[in-house]
PDB file of C-alpha atoms and ligand atoms in Angstrom:
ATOM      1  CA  UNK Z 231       5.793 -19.778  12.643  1.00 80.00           C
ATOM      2  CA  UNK Z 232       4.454 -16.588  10.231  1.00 95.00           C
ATOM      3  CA  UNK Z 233       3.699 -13.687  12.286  1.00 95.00           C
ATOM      4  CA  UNK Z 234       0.170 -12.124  11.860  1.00 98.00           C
ATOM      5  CA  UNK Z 235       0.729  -8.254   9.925  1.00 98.00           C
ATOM      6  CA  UNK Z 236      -2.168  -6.301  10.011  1.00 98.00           C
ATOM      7  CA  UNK Z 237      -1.717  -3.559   6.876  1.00 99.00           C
ATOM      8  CA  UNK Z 238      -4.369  -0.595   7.201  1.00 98.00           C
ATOM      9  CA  UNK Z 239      -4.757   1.075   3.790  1.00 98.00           C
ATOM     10  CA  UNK Z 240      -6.085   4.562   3.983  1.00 98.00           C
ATOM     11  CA  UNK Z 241      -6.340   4.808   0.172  1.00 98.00           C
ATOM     12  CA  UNK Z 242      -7.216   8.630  -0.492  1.00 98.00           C
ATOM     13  CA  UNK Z 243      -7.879   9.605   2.754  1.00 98.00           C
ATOM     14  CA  UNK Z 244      -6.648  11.568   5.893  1.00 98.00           C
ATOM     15  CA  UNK Z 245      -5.215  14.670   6.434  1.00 98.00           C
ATOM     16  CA  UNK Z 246      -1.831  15.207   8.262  1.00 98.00           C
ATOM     17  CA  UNK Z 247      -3.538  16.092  11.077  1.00 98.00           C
ATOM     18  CA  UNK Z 248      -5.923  13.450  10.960  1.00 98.00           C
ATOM     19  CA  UNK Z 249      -3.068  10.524  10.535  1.00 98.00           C
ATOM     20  CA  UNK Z 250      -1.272  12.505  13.623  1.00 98.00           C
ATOM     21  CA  UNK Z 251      -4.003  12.410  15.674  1.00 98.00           C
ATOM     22  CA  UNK Z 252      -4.954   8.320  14.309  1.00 98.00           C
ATOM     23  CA  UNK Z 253      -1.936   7.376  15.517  1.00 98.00           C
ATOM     24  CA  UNK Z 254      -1.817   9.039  18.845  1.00 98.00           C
ATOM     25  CA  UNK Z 255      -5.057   7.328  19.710  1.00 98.00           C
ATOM     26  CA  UNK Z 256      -4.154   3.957  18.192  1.00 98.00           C
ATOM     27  CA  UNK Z 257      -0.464   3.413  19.364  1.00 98.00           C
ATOM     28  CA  UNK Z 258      -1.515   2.708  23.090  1.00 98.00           C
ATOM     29  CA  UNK Z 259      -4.059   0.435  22.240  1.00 98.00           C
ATOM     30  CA  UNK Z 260      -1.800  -1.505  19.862  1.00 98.00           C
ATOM     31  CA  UNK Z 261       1.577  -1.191  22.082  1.00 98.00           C
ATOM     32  CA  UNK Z 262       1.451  -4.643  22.931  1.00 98.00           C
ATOM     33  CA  UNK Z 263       0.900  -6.856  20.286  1.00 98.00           C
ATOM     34  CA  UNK Z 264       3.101  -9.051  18.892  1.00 97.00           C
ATOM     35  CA  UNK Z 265       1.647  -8.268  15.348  1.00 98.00           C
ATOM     36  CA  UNK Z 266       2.767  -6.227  12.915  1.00 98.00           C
ATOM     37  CA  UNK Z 267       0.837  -3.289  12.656  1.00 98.00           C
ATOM     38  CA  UNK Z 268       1.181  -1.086   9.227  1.00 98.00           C
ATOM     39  CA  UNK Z 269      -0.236   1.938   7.932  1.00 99.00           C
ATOM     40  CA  UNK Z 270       0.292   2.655   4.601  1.00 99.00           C
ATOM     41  CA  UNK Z 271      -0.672   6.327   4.302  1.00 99.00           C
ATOM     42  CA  UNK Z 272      -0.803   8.736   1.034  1.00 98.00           C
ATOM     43  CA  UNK Z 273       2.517  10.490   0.601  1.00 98.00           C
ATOM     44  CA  UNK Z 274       1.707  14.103   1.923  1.00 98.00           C
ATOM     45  CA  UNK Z 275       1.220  11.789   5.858  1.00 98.00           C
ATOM     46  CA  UNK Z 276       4.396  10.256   5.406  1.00 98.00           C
ATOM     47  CA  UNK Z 277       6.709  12.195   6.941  1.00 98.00           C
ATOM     48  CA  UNK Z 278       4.350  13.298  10.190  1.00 98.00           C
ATOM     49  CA  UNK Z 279       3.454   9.443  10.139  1.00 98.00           C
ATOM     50  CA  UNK Z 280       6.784   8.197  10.647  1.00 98.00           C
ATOM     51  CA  UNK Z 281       7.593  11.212  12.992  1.00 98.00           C
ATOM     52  CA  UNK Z 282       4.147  10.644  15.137  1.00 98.00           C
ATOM     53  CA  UNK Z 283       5.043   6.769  14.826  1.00 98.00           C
ATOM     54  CA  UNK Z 284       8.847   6.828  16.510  1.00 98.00           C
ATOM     55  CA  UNK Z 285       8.977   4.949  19.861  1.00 97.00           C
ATOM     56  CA  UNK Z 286       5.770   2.956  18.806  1.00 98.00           C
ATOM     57  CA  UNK Z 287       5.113  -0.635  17.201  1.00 97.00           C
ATOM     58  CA  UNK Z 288       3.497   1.134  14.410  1.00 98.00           C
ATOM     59  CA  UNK Z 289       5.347   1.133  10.564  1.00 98.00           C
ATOM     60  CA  UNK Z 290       4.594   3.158   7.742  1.00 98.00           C
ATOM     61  CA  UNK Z 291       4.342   2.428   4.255  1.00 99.00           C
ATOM     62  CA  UNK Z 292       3.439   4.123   1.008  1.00 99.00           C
ATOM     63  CA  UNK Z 293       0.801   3.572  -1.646  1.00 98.00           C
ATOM     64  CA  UNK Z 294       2.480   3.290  -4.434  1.00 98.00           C
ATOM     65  CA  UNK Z 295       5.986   4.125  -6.308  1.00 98.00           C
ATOM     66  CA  UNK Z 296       7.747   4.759  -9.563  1.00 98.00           C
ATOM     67  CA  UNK Z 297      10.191   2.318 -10.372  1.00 98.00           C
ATOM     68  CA  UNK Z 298      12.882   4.682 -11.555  1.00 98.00           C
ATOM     69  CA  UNK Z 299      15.021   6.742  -8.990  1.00 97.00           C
ATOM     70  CA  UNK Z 300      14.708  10.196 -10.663  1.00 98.00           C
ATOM     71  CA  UNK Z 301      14.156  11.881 -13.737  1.00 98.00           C
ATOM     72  CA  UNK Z 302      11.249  13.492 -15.666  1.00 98.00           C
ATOM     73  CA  UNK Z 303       8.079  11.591 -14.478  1.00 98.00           C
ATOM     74  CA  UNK Z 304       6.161  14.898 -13.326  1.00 98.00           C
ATOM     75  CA  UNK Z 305       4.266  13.681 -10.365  1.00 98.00           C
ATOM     76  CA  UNK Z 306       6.068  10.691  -9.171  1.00 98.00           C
ATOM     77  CA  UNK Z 307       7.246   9.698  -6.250  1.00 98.00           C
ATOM     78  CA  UNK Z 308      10.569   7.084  -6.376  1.00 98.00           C
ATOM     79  CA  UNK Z 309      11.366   4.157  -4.061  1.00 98.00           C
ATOM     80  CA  UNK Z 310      14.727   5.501  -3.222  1.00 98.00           C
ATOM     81  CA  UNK Z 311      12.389   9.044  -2.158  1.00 98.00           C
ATOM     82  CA  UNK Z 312      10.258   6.825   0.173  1.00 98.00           C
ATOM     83  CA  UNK Z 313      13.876   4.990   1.582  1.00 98.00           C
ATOM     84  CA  UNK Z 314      15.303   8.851   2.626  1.00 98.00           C
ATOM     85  CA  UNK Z 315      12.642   9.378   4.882  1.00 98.00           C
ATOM     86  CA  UNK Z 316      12.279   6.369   6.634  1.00 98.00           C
ATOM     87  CA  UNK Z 317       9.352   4.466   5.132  1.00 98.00           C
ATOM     88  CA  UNK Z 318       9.803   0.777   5.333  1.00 98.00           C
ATOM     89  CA  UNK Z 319       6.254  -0.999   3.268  1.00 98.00           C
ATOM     90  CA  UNK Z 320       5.196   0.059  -0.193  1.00 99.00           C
ATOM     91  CA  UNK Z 321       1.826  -0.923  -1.446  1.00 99.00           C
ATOM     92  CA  UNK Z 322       2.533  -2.300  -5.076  1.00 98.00           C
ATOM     93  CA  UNK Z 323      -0.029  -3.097  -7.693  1.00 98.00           C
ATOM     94  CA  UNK Z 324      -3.380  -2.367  -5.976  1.00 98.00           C
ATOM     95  CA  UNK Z 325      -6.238  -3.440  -8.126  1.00 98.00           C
ATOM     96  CA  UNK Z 326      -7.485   0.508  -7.951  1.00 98.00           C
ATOM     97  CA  UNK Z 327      -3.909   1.405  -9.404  1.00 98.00           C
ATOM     98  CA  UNK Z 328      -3.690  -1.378 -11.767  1.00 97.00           C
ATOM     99  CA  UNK Z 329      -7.390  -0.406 -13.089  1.00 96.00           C
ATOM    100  CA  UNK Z 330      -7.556   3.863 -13.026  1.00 97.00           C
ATOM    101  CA  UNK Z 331      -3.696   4.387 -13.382  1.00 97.00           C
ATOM    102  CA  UNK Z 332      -2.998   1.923 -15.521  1.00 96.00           C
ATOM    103  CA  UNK Z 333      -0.838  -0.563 -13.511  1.00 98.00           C
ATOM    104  CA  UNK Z 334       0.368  -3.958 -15.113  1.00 98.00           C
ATOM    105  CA  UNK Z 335       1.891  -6.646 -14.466  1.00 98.00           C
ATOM    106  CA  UNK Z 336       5.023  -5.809 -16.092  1.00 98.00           C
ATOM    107  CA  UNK Z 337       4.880  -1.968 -13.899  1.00 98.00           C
ATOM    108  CA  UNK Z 338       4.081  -3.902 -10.911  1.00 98.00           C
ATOM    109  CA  UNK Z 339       7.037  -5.961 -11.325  1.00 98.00           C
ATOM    110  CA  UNK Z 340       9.083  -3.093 -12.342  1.00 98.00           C
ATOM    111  CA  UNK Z 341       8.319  -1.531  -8.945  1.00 98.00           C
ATOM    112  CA  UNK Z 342       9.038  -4.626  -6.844  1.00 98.00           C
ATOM    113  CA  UNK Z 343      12.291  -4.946  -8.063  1.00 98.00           C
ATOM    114  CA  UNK Z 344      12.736  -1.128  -7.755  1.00 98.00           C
ATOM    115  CA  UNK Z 345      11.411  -1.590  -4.004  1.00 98.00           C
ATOM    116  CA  UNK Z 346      13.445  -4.361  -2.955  1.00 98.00           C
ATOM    117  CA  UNK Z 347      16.672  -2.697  -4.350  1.00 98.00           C
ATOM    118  CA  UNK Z 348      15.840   0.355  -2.072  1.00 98.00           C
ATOM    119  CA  UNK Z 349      15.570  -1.677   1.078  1.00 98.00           C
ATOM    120  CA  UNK Z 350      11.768  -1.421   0.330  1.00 98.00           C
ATOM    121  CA  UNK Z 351       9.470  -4.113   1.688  1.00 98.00           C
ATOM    122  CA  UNK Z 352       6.484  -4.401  -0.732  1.00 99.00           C
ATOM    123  CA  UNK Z 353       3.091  -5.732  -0.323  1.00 99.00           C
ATOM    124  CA  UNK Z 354       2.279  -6.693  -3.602  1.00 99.00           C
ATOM    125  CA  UNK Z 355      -1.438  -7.212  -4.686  1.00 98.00           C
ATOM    126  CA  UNK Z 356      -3.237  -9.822  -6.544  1.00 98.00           C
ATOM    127  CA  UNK Z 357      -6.615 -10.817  -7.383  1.00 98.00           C
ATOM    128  CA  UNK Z 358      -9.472 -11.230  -9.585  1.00 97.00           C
ATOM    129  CA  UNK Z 359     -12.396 -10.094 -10.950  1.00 96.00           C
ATOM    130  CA  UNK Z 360     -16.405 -11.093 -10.125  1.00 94.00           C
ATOM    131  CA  UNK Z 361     -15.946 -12.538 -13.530  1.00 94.00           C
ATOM    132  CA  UNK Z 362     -13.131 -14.589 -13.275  1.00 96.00           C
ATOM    133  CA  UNK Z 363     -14.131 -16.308 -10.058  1.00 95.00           C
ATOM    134  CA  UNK Z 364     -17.726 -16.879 -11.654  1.00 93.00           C
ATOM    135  CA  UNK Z 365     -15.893 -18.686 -13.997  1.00 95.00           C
ATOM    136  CA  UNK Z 366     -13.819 -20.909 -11.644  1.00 95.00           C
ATOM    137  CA  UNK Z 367     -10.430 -19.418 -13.240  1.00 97.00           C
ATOM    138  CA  UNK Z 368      -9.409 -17.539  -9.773  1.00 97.00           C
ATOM    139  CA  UNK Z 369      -6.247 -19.697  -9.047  1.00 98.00           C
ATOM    140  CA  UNK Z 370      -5.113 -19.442 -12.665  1.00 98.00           C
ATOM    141  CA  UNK Z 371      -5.339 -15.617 -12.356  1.00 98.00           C
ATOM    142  CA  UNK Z 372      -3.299 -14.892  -9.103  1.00 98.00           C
ATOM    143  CA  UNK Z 373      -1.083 -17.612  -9.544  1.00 98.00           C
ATOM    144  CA  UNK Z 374      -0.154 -15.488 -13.121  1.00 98.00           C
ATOM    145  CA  UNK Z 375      -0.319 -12.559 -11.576  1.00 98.00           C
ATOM    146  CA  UNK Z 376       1.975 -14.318  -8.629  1.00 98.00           C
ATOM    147  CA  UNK Z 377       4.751 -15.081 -10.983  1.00 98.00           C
ATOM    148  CA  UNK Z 378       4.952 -12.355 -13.052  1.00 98.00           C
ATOM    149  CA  UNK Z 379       5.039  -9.669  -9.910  1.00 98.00           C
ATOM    150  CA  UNK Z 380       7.745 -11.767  -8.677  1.00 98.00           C
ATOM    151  CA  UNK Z 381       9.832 -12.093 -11.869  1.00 98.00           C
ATOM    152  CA  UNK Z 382      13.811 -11.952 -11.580  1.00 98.00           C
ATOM    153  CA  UNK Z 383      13.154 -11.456  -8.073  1.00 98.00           C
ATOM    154  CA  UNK Z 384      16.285 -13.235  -6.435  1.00 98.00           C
ATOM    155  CA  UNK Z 385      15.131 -15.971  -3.685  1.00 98.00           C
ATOM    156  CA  UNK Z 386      17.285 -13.707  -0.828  1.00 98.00           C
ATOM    157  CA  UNK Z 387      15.109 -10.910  -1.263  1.00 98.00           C
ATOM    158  CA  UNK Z 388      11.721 -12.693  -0.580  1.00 98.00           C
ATOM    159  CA  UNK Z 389      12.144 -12.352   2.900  1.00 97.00           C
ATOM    160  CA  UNK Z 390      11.077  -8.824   2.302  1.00 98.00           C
ATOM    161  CA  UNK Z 391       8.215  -9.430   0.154  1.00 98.00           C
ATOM    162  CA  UNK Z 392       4.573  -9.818   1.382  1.00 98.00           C
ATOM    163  CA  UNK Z 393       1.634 -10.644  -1.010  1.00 98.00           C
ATOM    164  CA  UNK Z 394      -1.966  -9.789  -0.485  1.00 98.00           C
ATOM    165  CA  UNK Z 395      -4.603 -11.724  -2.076  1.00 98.00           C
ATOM    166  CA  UNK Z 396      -7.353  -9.154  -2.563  1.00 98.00           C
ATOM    167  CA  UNK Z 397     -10.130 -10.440  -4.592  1.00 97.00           C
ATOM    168  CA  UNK Z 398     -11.675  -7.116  -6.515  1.00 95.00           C
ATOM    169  CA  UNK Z 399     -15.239  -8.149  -5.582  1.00 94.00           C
ATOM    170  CA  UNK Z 400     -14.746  -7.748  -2.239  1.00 93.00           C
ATOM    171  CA  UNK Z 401     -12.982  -4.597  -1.807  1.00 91.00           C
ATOM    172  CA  UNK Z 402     -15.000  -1.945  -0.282  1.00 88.00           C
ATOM    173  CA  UNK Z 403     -18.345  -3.988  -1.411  1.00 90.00           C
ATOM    174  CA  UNK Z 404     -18.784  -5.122   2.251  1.00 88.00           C
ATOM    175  CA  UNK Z 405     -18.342  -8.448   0.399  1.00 87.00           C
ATOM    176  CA  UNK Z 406     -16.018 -10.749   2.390  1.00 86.00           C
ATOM    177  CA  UNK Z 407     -14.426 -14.198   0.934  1.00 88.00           C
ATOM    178  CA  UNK Z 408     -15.276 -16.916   3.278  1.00 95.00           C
ATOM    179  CA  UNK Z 409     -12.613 -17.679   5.369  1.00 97.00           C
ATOM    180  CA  UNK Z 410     -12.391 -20.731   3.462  1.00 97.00           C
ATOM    181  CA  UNK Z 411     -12.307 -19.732  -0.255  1.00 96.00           C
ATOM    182  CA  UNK Z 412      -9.865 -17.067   1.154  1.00 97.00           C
ATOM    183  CA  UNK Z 413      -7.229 -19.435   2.825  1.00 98.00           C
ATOM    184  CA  UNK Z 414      -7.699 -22.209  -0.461  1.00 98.00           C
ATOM    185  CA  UNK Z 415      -6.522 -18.835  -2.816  1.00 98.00           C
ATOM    186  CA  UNK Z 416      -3.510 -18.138  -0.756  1.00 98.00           C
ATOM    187  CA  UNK Z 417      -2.801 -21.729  -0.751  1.00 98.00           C
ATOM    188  CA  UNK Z 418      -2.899 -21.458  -4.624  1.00 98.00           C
ATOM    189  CA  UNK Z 419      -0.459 -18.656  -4.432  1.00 98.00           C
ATOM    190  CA  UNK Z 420       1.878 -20.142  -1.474  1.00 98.00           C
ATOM    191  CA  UNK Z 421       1.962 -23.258  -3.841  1.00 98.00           C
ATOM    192  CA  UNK Z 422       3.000 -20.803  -7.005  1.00 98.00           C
ATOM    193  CA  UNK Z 423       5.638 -19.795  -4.921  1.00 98.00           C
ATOM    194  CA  UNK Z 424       6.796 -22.923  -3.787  1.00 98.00           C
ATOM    195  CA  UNK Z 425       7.330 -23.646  -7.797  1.00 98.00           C
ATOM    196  CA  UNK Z 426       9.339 -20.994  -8.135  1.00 98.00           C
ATOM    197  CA  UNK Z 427      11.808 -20.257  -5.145  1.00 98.00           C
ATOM    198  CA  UNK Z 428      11.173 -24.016  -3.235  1.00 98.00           C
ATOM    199  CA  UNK Z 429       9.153 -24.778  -0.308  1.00 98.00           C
ATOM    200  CA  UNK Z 430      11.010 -23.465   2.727  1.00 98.00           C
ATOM    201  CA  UNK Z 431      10.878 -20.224   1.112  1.00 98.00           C
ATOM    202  CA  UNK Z 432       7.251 -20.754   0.456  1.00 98.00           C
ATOM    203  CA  UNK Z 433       6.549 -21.401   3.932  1.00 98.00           C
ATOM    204  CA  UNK Z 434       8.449 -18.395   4.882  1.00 98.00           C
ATOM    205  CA  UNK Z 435       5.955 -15.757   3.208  1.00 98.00           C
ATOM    206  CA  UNK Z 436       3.797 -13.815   4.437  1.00 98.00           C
ATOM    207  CA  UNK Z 437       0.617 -13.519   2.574  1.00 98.00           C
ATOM    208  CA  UNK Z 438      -2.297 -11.597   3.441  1.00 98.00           C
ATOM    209  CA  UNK Z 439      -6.489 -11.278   2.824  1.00 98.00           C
ATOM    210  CA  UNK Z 440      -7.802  -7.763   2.231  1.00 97.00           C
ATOM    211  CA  UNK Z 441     -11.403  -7.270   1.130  1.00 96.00           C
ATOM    212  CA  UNK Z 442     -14.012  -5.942   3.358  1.00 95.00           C
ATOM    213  CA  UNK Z 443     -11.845  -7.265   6.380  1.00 97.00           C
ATOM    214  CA  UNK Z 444     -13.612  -5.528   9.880  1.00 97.00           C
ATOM    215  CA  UNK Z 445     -13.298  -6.234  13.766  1.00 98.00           C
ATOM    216  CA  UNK Z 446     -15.919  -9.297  13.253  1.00 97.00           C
ATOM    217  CA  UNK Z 447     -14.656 -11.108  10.846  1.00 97.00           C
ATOM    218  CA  UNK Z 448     -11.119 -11.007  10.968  1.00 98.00           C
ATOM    219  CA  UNK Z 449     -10.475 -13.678  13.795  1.00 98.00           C
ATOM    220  CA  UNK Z 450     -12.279 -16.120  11.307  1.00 98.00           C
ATOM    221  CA  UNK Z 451      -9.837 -15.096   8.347  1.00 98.00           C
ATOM    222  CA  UNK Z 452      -6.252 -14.906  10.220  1.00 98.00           C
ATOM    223  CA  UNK Z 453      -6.856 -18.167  12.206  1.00 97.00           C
ATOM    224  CA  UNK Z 454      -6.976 -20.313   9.071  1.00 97.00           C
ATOM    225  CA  UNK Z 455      -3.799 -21.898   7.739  1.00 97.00           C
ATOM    226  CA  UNK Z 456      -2.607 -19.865   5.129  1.00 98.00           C
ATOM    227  CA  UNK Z 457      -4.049 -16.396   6.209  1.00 98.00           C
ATOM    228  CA  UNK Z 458      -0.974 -14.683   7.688  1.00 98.00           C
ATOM    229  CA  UNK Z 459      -3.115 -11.170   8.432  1.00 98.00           C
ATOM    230  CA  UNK Z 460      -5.194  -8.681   6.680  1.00 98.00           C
ATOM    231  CA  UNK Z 461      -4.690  -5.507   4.088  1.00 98.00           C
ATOM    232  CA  UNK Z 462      -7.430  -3.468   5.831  1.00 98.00           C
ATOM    233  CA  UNK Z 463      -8.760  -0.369   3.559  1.00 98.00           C
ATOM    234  CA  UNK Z 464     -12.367   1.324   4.993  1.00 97.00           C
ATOM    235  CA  UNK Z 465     -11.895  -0.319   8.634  1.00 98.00           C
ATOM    236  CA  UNK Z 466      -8.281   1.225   9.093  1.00 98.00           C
ATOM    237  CA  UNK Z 467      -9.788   4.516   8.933  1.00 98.00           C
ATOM    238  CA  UNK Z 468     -11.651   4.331  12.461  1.00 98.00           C
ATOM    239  CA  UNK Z 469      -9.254   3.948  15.238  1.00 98.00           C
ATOM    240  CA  UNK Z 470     -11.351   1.122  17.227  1.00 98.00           C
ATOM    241  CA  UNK Z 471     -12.375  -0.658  14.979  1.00 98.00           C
ATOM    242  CA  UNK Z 472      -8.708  -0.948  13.194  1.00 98.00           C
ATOM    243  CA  UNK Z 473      -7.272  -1.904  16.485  1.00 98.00           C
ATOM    244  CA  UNK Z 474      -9.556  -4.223  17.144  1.00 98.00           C
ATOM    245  CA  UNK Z 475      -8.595  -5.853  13.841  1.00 98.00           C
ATOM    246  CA  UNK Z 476      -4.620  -5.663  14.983  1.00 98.00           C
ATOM    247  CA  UNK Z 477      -5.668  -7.493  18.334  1.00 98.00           C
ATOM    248  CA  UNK Z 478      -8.158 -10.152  17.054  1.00 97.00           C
ATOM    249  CA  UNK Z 479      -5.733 -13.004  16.947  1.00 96.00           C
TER     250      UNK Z 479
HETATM  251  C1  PEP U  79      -8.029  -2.358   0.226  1.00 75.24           C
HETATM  252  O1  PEP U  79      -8.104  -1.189  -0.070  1.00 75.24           O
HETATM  253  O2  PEP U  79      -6.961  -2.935   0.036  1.00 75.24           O
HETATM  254  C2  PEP U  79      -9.201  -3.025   0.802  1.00 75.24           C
HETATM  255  C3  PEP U  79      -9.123  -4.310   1.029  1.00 75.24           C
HETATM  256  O3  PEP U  79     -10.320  -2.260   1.056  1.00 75.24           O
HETATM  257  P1  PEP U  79     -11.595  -2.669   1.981  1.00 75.24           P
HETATM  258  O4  PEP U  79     -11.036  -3.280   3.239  1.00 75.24           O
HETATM  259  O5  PEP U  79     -12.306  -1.392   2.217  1.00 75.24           O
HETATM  260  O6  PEP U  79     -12.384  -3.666   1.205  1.00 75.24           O
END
């Protein structure tokens, strides 16, 4: 049996003393679920997140990472930076870093080899385009992007690895997949997987729905077959609402 993970995503948002002060009011209300409860925080909150997190069933997790260690990439931030201080999720290949920062699938795969090799567990994001799934050619697209995310990824390391099925028309649109054409995608992808690593892995993973997940509609989403939680951006911002989300199944 999958356990649920609920991933919040604050994107470009909260102070220090904002994520302090979220997680103070959240961690009593969460304490006793047997989710997972994530909150994958830009990198100036990481360090007071995982301090303000300690003793709670809260993790932390990053946005984003370079693949290499070190070296002359002014601005970057390394997986083997994020593994010194404690952070255990990484956010790879978000559709808003794979269309303003220029994110592809050969970076994004990059990074979750980089990830995994620094004890990294990355949440790796797929999905497509208002376009694409006007056109019927969803599947084709995330099982693609599936693959090549997962490339020369060794079959012991998926146990790490979490995917998120975000399709781009329904992040922060207020546009939520049915809980039906959500669970058939991450059926697509579970079955990509199975092709690649074998079905007992398959069954293993953890895949996730973000897009306009809130408090009312994500009992509907994680009770379905496939769903195994939600990547939560604009509701994982307000403290009841987001753990309301965590506690909904
Ligand atoms: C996200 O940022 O990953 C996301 C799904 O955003 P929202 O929940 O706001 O649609």
């Amino acid at each position: 049996m999958r356990k649920k993970v609920i991933a919040g995503n604050w994107k470009m948002n909260m102070l220090p003393n904002e994520a302090i002060s979220f997680i103070e009011n959240i961690a009593p209300m969460v304490k006793d679920t047997k989710n997972e409860v994530i909150l994958c925080v830009p990198y100036v909150d990481l360090f007071y997140s995982l301090l303000t997190s300690q003793n709670t069933n809260i993790k932390i997790g990053a946005q984003n990472m370079h693949w290499e260690e070190s070296g002359a990439y002014t601005g970057e931030v390394s997986g083997k930076m994020l593994q010194s201080i404690g952070v255990e999720y990484v956010v790879i290949g978000h559709s808003e870093r794979r269309q303003y920062f220029a994110d592809t699938d050969e970076t994004v795969n990059k990074k979750v080899r980089a990830a995994l090799a620094n004890e990294l567990k990355p949440i790796i994001c797929v999905g497509e385009t208002l376009e694409i799934r006007e056109q019927g050619k969803q599947n084709e697209v995330i099982t693609t992007q599936t693959r090549l995310a997962l490339e020369a990824v060794e079959a012991s390391k998926l146990e790490n690895v979490l995917i998120a099925y975000e399709p781009i028309w329904a992040i922060g649109t207020g546009k939520t997949a049915t809980a039906e054409d959500a669970n058939s995608a991450i059926k697509a992808i579970r079955g990509e997987v199975a092709k690649i690593y074998g079905e007992p892995i398959a069954s293993n993973l953890t895949i996730l729905y973000g897009g306009s997940v809130k408090a009312d509609n994500s009992k509907e989403l994680f009770e379905t077959s496939d769903i195994d939680g939600g990547l939560v951006g604009g509701a994982s911002l307000k403290v009841e609402e987001f753990a309301k989300i965590c506690l909904s199944v």
